[in-house]
Short mmCIF file of C-alpha atoms in Angstrom, two decimals:
data_model
loop_
_atom_site.label_atom_id
_atom_site.label_comp_id
_atom_site.label_asym_id
_atom_site.label_seq_id
_atom_site.Cartn_x
_atom_site.Cartn_y
_atom_site.Cartn_z
CA MET F 1 -0.30 -0.04 0.16
CA SER F 2 0.68 3.78 -1.02
CA ASP F 3 2.61 6.25 1.71
CA VAL F 4 -1.10 7.91 2.30
CA ILE F 5 -3.04 5.24 2.75
CA ASN F 6 -0.57 3.57 5.15
CA THR F 7 -0.56 7.60 7.10
CA ALA F 8 -4.00 8.07 6.68
CA VAL F 9 -4.79 4.81 8.37
CA THR F 10 -2.72 5.57 11.22
CA ALA F 11 -4.10 9.03 11.42
CA ILE F 12 -7.92 7.14 11.46
CA ASN F 13 -6.87 4.93 14.03
CA GLU F 14 -5.19 7.71 16.77
CA LYS F 15 -8.85 9.30 16.16
CA LEU F 16 -10.88 6.78 16.69
CA ASP F 17 -8.23 5.41 19.92
CA GLY F 18 -9.02 2.53 20.00
CA GLU F 19 -12.71 2.63 19.24
CA GLY F 20 -14.70 0.69 16.35
CA PHE F 21 -17.01 2.16 14.13
CA ASP F 22 -19.96 2.00 13.84
CA GLY F 23 -20.93 1.25 10.67
CA SER F 24 -18.86 0.86 7.48
CA ILE F 25 -17.37 3.77 5.05
CA LYS F 26 -14.20 3.42 2.02
CA ILE F 27 -12.52 5.97 1.48
CA VAL F 28 -10.56 5.80 -2.43
CA VAL F 29 -7.24 8.11 -2.48
CA ASP F 30 -7.16 8.99 -6.64
CA GLY F 31 -4.47 7.11 -7.09
CA GLU F 32 -3.48 6.00 -3.70
CA GLY F 33 -5.66 2.94 -3.08
CA SER F 34 -8.18 2.78 -0.52
CA LEU F 35 -9.13 1.38 3.40
CA ILE F 36 -11.44 0.52 4.84
CA ILE F 37 -13.35 2.33 8.29
CA ASN F 38 -15.28 -0.63 10.27
CA GLU F 39 -16.05 -1.88 13.75
CA SER F 40 -12.41 -2.64 13.60
CA GLY F 41 -11.02 0.97 13.17
CA ALA F 42 -9.19 1.83 10.05
CA VAL F 43 -7.19 -1.18 7.89
CA ALA F 44 -6.32 -0.82 4.02
CA SER F 45 -8.70 -2.76 2.34
CA ASP F 46 -10.77 -2.73 -1.23
CA ASP F 47 -13.32 -4.14 0.59
CA ASP F 48 -17.36 -3.07 0.04
CA ALA F 49 -18.69 -0.78 2.10
CA GLU F 50 -21.90 1.23 3.41
CA CYS F 51 -20.43 4.40 2.44
CA THR F 52 -18.08 5.22 -0.61
CA MET F 53 -15.54 8.55 -0.28
CA THR F 54 -13.60 9.25 -3.02
CA ALA F 55 -10.64 12.50 -2.89
CA ASP F 56 -7.32 12.91 -3.76
CA ALA F 57 -4.31 12.39 -1.20
CA GLU F 58 -3.77 16.53 -0.86
CA THR F 59 -8.63 16.60 0.26
CA LEU F 60 -7.66 13.88 1.96
CA ALA F 61 -4.61 15.77 4.51
CA GLY F 62 -5.78 18.42 4.51
CA ILE F 63 -9.44 17.39 6.02
CA MET F 64 -7.30 14.79 8.31
CA THR F 65 -5.33 18.44 9.90
CA GLY F 66 -8.10 20.10 9.51
CA GLU F 67 -7.56 22.82 7.00
CA VAL F 68 -10.12 21.50 4.45
CA ASN F 69 -13.73 21.34 6.00
CA ALA F 70 -15.53 18.04 4.59
CA THR F 71 -18.32 20.06 3.68
CA SER F 72 -17.06 22.22 1.45
CA ALA F 73 -14.65 20.32 -0.16
CA PHE F 74 -17.92 17.86 -1.29
CA MET F 75 -19.73 21.16 -1.87
CA SER F 76 -16.90 21.86 -4.40
CA GLY F 77 -16.35 18.49 -6.19
CA LYS F 78 -13.21 17.48 -4.43
CA LEU F 79 -14.94 14.95 -2.35
CA ALA F 80 -17.23 12.56 -3.70
CA VAL F 81 -19.45 10.28 -2.00
CA ASP F 82 -21.42 7.51 -3.21
CA GLY F 83 -24.30 5.37 -0.50
CA ASP F 84 -25.11 5.94 2.90
CA MET F 85 -24.71 9.98 3.55
CA SER F 86 -24.66 9.66 7.21
CA GLN F 87 -22.16 7.16 7.31
CA ALA F 88 -20.01 9.52 6.03
CA MET F 89 -21.03 12.56 7.94
CA LYS F 90 -20.20 10.78 11.34
CA LEU F 91 -17.20 10.04 10.47
CA GLY F 92 -16.59 13.48 9.70
CA THR F 93 -18.31 14.19 13.42
CA ILE F 94 -14.67 11.63 14.31
CA LEU F 95 -12.23 13.38 12.25
CA GLY F 96 -13.32 17.00 12.78
#
């Protein structure tokens, strides 16, 4: 897996603080790969999920650091969401 995916997995697991996620989300990073967040935490994977979010590495990094607002990224087309939008909103509160 790419360094971008590995870094995202580590950062999300730190934000989850040992807790799992009630639901499942796949984050696809253009040109880098994907990760899954579920009841076990975050892991590099291309499995199916209730919600799929797609962004480039720069947008994901900005969301993770708080420099980019996920809602603004979605509204401007930098973040695509497919599937259960409530899962994406729930993740936003954790990453926020």
